[in-house]
PDB file of C-alpha atoms in Angstrom:
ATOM      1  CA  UNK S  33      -9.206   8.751 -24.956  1.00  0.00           C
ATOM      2  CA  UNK S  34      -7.719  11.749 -22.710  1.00  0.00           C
ATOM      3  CA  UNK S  35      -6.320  10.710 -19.837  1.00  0.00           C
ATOM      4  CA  UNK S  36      -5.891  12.866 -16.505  1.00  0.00           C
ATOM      5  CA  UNK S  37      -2.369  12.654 -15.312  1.00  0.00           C
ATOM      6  CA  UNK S  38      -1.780  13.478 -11.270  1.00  0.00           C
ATOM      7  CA  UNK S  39       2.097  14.404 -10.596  1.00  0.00           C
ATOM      8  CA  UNK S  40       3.731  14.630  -7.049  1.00  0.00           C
ATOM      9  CA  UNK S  41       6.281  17.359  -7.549  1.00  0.00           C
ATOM     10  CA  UNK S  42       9.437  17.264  -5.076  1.00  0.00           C
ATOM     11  CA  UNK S  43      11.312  14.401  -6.889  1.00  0.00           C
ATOM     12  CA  UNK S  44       8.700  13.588  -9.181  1.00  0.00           C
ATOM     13  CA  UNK S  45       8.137  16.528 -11.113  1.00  0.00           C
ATOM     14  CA  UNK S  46      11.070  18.469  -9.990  1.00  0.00           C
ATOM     15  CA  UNK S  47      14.268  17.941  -7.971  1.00  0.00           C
ATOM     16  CA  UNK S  48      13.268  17.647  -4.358  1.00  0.00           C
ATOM     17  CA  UNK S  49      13.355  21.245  -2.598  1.00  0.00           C
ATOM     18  CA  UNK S  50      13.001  23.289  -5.858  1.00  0.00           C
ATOM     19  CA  UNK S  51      10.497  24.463  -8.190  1.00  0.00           C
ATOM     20  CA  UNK S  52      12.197  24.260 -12.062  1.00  0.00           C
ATOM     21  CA  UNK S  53      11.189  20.869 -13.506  1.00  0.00           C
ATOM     22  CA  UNK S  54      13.968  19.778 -16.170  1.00  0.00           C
ATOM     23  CA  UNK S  55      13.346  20.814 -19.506  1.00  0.00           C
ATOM     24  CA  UNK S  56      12.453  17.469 -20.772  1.00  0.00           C
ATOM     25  CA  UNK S  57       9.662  17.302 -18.387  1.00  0.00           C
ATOM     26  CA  UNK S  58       8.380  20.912 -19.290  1.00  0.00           C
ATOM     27  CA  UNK S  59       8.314  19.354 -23.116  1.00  0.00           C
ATOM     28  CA  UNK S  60       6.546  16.406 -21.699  1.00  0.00           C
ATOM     29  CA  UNK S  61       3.877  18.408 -20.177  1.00  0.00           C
ATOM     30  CA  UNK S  62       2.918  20.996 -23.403  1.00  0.00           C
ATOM     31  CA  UNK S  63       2.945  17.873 -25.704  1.00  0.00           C
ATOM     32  CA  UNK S  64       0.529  16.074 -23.559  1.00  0.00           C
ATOM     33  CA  UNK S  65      -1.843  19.181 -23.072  1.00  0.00           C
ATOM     34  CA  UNK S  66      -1.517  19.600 -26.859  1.00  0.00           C
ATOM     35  CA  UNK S  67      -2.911  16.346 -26.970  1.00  0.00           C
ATOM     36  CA  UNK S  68      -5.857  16.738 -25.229  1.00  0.00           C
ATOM     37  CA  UNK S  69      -4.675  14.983 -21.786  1.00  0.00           C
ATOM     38  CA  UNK S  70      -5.015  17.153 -17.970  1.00  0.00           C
ATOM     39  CA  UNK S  71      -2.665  17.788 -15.809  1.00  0.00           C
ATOM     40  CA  UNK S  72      -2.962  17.953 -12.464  1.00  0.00           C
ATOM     41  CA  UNK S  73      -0.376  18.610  -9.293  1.00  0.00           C
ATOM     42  CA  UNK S  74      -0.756  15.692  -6.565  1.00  0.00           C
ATOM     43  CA  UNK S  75       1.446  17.038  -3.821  1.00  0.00           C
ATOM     44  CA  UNK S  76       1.512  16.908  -0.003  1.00  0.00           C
ATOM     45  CA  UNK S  77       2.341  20.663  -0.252  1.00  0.00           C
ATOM     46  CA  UNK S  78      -0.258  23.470   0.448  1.00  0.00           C
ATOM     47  CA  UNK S  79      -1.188  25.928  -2.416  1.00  0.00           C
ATOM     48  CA  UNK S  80       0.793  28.920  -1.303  1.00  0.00           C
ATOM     49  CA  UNK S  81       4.156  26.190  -1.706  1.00  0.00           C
ATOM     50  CA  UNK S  82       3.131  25.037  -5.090  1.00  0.00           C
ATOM     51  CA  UNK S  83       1.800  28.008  -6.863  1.00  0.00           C
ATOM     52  CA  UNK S  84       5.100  28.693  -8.284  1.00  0.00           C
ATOM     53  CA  UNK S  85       4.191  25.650 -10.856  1.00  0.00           C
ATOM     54  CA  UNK S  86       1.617  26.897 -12.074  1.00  0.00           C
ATOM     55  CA  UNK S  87       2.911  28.670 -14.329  1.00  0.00           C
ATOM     56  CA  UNK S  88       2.994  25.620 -16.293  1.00  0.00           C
ATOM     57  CA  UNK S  89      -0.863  25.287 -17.213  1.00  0.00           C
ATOM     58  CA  UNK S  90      -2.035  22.359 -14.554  1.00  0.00           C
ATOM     59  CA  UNK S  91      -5.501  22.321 -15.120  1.00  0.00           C
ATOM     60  CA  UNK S  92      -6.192  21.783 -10.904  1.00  0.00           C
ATOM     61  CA  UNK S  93      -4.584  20.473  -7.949  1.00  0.00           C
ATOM     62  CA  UNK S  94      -4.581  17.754  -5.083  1.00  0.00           C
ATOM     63  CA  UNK S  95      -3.129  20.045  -2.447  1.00  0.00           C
ATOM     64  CA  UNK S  96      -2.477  19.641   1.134  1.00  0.00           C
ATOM     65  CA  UNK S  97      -2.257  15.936   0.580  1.00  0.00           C
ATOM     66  CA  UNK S  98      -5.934  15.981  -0.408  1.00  0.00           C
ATOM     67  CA  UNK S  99      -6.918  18.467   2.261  1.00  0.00           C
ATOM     68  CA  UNK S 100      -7.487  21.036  -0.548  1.00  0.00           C
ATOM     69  CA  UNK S 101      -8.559  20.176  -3.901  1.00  0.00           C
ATOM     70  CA  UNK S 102      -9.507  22.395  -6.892  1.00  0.00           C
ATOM     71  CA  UNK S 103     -10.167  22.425 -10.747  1.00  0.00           C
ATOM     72  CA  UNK S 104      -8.902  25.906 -11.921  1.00  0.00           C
ATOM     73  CA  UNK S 105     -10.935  28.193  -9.729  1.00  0.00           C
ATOM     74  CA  UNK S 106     -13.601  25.920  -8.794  1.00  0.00           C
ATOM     75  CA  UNK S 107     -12.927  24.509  -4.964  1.00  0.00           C
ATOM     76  CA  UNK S 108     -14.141  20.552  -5.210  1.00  0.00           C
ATOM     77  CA  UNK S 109     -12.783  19.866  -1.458  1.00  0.00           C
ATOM     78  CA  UNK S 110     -11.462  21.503   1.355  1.00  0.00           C
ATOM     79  CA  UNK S 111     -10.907  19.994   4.843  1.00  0.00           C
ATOM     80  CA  UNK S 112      -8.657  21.506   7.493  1.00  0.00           C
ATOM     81  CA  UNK S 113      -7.972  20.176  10.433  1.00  0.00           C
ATOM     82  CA  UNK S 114     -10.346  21.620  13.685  1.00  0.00           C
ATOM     83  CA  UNK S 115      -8.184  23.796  15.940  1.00  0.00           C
ATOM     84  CA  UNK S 116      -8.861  21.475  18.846  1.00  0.00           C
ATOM     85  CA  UNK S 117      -7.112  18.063  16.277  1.00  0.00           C
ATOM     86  CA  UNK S 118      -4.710  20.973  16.071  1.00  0.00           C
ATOM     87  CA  UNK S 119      -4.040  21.994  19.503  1.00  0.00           C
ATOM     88  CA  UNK S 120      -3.530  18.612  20.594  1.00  0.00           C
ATOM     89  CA  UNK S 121      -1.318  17.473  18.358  1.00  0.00           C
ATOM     90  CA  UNK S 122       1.208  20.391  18.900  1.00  0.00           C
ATOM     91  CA  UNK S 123       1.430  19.977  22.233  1.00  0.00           C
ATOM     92  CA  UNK S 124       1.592  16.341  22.330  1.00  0.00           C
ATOM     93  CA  UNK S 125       4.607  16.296  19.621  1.00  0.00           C
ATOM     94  CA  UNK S 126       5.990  19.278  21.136  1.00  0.00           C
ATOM     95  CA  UNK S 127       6.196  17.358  24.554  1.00  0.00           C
ATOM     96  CA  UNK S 128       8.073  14.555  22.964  1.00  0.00           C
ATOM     97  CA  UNK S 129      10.699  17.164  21.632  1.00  0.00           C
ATOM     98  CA  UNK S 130       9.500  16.534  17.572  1.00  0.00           C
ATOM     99  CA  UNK S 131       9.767  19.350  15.549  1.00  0.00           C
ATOM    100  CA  UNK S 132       6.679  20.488  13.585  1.00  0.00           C
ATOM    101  CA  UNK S 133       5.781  22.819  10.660  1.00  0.00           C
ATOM    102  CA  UNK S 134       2.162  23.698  10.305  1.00  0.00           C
ATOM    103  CA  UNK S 135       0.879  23.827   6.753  1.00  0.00           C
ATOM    104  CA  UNK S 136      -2.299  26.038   6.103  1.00  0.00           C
ATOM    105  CA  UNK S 137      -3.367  26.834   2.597  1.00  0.00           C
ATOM    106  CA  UNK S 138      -1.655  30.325   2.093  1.00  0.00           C
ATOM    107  CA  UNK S 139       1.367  29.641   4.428  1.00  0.00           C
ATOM    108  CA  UNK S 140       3.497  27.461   6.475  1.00  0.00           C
ATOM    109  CA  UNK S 141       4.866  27.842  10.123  1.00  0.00           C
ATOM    110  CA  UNK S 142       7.895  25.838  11.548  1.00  0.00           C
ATOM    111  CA  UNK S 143       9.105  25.874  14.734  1.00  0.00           C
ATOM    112  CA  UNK S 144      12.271  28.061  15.881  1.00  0.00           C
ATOM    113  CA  UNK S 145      14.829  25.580  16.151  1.00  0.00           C
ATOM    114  CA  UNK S 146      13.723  23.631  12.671  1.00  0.00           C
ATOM    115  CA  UNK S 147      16.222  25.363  10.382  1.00  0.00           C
ATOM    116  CA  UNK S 148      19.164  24.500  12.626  1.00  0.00           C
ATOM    117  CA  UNK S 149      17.994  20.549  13.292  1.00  0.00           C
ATOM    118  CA  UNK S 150      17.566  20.650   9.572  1.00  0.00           C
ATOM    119  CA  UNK S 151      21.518  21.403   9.492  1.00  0.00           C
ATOM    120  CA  UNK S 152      22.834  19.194  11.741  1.00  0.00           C
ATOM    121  CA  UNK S 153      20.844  16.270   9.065  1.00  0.00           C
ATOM    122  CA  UNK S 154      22.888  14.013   6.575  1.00  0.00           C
ATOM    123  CA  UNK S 155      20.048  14.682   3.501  1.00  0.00           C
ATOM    124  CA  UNK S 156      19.072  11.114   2.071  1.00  0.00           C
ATOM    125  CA  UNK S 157      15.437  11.663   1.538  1.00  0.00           C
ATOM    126  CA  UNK S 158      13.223  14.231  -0.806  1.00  0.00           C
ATOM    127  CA  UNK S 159      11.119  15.436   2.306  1.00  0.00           C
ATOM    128  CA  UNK S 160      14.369  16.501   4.181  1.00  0.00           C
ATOM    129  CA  UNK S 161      16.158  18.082   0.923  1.00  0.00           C
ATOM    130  CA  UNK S 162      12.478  19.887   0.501  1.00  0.00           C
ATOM    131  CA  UNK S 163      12.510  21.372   3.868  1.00  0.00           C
ATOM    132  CA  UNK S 164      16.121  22.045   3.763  1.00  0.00           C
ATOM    133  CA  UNK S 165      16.477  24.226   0.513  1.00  0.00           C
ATOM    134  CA  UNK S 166      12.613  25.756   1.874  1.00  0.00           C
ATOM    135  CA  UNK S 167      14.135  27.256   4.863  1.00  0.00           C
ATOM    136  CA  UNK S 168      17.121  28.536   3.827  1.00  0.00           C
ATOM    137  CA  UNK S 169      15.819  29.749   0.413  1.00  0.00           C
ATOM    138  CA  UNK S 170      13.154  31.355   2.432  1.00  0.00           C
ATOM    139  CA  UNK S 171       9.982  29.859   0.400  1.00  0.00           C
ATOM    140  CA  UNK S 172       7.469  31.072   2.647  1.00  0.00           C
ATOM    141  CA  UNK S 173       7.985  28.938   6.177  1.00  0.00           C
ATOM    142  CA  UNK S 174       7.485  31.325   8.518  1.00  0.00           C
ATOM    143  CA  UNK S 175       8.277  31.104  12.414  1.00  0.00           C
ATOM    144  CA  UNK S 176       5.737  29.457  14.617  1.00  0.00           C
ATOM    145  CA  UNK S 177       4.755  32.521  16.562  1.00  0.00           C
ATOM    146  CA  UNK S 178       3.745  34.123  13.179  1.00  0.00           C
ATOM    147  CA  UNK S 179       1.228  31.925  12.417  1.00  0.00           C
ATOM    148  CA  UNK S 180      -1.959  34.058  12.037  1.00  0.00           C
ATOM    149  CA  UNK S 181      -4.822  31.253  12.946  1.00  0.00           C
ATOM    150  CA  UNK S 182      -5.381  30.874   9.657  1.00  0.00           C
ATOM    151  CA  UNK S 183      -7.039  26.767   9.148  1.00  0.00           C
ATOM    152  CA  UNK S 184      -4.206  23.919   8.955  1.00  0.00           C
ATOM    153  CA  UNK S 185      -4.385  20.840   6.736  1.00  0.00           C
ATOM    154  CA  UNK S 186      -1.303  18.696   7.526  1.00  0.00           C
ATOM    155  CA  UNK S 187       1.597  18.521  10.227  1.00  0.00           C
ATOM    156  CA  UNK S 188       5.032  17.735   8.726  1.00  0.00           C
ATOM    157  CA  UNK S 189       7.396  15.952  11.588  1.00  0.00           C
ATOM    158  CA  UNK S 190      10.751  14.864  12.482  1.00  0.00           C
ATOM    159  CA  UNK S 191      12.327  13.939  15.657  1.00  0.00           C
ATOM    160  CA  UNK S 192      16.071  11.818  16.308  1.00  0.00           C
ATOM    161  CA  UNK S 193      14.368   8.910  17.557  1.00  0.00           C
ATOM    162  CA  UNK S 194      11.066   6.786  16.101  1.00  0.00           C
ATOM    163  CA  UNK S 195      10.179   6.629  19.773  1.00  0.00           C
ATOM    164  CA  UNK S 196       9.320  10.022  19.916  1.00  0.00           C
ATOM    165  CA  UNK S 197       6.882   9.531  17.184  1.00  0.00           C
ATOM    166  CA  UNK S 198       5.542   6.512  18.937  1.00  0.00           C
ATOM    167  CA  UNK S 199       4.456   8.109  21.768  1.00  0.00           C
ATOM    168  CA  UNK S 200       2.790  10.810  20.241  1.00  0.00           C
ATOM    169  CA  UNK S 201       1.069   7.822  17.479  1.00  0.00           C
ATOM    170  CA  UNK S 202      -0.586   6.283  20.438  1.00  0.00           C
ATOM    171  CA  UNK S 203      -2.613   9.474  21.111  1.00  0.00           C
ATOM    172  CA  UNK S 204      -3.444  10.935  17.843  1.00  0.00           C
ATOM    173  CA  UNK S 205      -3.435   7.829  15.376  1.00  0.00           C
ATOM    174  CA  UNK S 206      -7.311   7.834  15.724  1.00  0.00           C
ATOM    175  CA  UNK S 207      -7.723  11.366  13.555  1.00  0.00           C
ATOM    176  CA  UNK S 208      -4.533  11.395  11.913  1.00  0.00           C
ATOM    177  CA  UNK S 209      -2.447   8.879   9.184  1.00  0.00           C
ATOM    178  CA  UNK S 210       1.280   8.726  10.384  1.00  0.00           C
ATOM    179  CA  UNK S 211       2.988   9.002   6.878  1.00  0.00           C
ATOM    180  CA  UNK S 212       6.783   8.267   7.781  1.00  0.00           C
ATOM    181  CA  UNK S 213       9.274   8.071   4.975  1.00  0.00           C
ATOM    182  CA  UNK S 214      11.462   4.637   4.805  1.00  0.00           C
ATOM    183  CA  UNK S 215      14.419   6.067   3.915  1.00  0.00           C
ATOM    184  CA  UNK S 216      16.293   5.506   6.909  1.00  0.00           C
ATOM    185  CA  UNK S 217      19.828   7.770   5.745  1.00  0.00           C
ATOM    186  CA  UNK S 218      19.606  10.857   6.360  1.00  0.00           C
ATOM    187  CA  UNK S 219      20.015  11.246  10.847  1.00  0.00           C
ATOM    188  CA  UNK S 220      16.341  11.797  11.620  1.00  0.00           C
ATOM    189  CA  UNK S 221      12.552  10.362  11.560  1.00  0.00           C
ATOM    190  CA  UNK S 222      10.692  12.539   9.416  1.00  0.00           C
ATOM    191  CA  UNK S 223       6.820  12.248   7.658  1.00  0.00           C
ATOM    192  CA  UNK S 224       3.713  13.821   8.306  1.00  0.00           C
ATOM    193  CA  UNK S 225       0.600  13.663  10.159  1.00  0.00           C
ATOM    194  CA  UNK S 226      -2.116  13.340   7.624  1.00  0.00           C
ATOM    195  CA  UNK S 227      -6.295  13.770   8.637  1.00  0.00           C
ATOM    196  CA  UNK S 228      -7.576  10.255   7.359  1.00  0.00           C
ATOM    197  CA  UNK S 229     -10.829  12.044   6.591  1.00  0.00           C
ATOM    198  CA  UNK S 230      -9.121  12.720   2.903  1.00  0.00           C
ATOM    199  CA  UNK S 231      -5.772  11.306   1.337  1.00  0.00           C
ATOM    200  CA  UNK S 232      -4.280  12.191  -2.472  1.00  0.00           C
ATOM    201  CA  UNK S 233      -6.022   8.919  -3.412  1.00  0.00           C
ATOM    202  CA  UNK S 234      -9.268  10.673  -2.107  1.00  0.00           C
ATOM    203  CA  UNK S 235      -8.434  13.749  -4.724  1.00  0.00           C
ATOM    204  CA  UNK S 236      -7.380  11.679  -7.792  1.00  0.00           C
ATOM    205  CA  UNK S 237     -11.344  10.729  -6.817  1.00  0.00           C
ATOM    206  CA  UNK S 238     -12.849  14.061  -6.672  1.00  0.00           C
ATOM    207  CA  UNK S 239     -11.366  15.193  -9.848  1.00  0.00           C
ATOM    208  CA  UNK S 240     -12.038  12.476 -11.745  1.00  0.00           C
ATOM    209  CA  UNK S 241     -15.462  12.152 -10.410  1.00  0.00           C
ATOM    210  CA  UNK S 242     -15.902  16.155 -11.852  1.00  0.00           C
ATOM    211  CA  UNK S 243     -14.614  15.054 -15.257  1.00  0.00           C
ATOM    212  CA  UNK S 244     -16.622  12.021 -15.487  1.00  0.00           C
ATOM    213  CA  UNK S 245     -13.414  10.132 -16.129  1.00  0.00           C
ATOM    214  CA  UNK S 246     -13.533   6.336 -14.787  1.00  0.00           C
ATOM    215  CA  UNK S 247     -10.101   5.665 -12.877  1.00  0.00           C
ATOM    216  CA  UNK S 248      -8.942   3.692 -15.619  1.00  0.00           C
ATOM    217  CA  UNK S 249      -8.096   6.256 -17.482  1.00  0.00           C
ATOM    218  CA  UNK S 250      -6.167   7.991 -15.036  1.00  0.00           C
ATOM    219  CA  UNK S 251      -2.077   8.169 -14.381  1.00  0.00           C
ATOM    220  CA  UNK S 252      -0.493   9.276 -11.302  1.00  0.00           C
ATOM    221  CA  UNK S 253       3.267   9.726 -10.863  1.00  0.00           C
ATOM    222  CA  UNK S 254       5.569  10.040  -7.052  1.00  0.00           C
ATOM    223  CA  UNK S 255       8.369   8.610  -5.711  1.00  0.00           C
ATOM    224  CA  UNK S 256       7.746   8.657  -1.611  1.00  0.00           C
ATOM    225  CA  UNK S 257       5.369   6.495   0.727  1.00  0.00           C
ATOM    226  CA  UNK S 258       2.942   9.980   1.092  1.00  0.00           C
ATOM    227  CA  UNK S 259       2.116   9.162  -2.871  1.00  0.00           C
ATOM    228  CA  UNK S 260       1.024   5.410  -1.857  1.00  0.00           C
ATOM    229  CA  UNK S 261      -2.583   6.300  -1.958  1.00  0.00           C
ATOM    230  CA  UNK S 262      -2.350   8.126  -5.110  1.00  0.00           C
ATOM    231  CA  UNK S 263      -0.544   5.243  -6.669  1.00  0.00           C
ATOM    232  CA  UNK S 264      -3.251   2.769  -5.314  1.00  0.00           C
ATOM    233  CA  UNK S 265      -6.166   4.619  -6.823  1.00  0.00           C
ATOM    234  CA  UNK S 266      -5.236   5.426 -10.087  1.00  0.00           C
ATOM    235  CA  UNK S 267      -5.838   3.243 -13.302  1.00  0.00           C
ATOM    236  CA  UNK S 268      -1.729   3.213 -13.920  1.00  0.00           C
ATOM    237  CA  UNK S 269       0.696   4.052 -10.993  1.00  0.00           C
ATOM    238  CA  UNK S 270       4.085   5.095 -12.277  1.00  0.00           C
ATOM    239  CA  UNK S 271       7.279   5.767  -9.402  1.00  0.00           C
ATOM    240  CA  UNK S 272      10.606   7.303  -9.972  1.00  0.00           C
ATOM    241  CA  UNK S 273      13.708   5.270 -10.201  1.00  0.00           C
ATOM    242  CA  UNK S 274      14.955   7.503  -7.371  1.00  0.00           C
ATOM    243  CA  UNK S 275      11.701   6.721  -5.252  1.00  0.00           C
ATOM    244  CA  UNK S 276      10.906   5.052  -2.286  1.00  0.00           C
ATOM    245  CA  UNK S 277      12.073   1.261  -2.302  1.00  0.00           C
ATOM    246  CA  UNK S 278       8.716   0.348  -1.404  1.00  0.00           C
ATOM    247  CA  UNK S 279       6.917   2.392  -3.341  1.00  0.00           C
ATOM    248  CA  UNK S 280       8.259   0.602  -6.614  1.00  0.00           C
ATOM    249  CA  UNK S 281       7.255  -2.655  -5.617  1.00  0.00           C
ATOM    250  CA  UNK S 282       3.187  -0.981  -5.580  1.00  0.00           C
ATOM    251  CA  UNK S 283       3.636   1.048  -8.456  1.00  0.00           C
ATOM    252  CA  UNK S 284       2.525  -0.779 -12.259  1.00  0.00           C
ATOM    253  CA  UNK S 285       5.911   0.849 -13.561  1.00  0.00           C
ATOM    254  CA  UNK S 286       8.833   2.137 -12.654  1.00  0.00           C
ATOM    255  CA  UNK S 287      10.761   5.066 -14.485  1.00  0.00           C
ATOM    256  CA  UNK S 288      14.189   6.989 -15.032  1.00  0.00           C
ATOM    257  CA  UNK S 289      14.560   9.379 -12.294  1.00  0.00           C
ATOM    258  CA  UNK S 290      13.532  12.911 -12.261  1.00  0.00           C
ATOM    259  CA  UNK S 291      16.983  13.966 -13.252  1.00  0.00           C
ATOM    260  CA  UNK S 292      17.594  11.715 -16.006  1.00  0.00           C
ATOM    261  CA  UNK S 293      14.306  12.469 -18.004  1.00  0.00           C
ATOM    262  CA  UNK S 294      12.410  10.215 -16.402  1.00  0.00           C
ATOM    263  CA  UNK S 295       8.664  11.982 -16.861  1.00  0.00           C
ATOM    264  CA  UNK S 296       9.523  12.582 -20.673  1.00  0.00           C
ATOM    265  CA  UNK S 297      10.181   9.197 -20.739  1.00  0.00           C
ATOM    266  CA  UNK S 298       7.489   8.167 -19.069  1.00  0.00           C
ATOM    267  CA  UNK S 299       4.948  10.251 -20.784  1.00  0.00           C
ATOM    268  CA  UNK S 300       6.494   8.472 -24.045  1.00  0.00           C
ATOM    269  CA  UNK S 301       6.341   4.953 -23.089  1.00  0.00           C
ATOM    270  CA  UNK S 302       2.523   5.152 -22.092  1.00  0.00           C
ATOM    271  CA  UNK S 303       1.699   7.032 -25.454  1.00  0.00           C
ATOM    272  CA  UNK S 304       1.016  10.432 -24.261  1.00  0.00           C
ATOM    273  CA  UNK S 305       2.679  12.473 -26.756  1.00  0.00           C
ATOM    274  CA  UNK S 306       1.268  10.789 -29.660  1.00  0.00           C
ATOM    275  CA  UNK S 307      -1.221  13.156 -31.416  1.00  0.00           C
ATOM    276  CA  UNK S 308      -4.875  11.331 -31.207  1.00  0.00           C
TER     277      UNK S 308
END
């Protein structure tokens, strides 16, 4: 029976920050399209971020961290933020001194100072690397006084000091899912603020829903805490060996990392590149 496979991409599909999955992985995905099985991106960025994967045939995407989701052309969800959710969490994180990119679905706005807090971080964590090699490869995070009004799905975060997070938690936590990474290495707090109206869990849904596919016969693949939901609603959850701690102890299986063929692998182990 086909199976529809949902992949987070920064350290899942690809090294974190970049957009060239390993050649292994590229072999993984043809054979398993060959063989009747979708594909589908599962990925906390927006569509403007991940288009350059598409190149590889997906067949939709869980965008936006489920704020967007889509079957080739055909929209199945889309839920941005209001501007007032927006406006007030801005200026509450921007009060507590936490740095912010907005994510819309054809851009991304950071503040000013981002690229140079970014700098003065010790790496440690796929979010950070992502953000790092984003700015300073110039992937389409714009300054904050470009952004154009166009509708926001997700704030990504990071601040020196959980307490600044805290503070800001207490106000917003009613509308929004504080999705911190638990990697504590790399010199800052960092996560995102995601709407709990939808989650990537709440896309695997949608999709499979449209296929008429019962979650059993769905796979999803990540390696941070912002792919928990994914990994809790699909029929097998599968995390990278270079994943979140926690994350492996919810996940059914755990596999080589990204860079060490760990998809290919994967995709072998659970019979997805056998012909049918």
């Amino acid at each position: 029976m086909r199976k529809l496979i949902f992949l987070d991409i920064d350290g899942t599909l690809t090294e974190a920050g970049t957009n060239v999955p390993p050649a292994s992985a590229v072999k993984a995905l043809e054979t398993a399209k060959q063989n009747g099985h979708l594909l589908f991106l599962c990925t906390g960025r927006n569509p403007a971020m991940l288009a350059p994967l598409l190149r590889y045939d997906f067949d939709g995407m869980v965008a936006c961290s489920g704020g967007y989701v889509s079957v080739k052309d055909k929209v199945l969800y889309d839920h941005p933020m209001t501007k007032e959710q927006l406006d007030l969490a801005l200026d509450s994180l921007h009060k507590n001194g936490v740095f912010c990119t907005i994510e819309g679905r054809n851009g991304s706005f950071g503040d000013a100072d981002l690229k140079e807090f970014l700098s003065t971080t010790d790496g440690g964590n796929s979010e950070i690397e992502r953000w790092r090699k984003a700015l300073s490869e110039n992937l389409g995070i714009r300054p904050m006084k470009e952004y154009d009004g166009q509708p926001i799905y997700k704030v990504v975060i990071m601040a020196r000091q959980a307490s600044q997070i805290e503070d800001c938690r207490k106000l917003l936590e009613k509308d929004f899912n504080f999705v911190l990474q638990d990697v504590p290495a790399h010199g800052c707090v960092n996560g995102e603020l995601v709407n709990r109206a939808f989650d990537k869990g709440h896309g695997v849904e949608e999709i499979a829903k449209y296929y008429g596919v019962p979650l059993s016969e769905t796979i999803g693949f990540g390696d941070s805490m912002n792919d928990l939901e994914m990994i809790e609603t699909v029929g097998t959850s599968v995390c990278m060996a270079n994943g979140s701690p926690e994350l492996k102890k919810r996940a059914d299986r755990i596999c080589p990392a990204v860079t060490e063929d760990g998809l290919y692998t994967a995709f072998s182990e659970l019979g997805l590149l056998e012909t049918n």
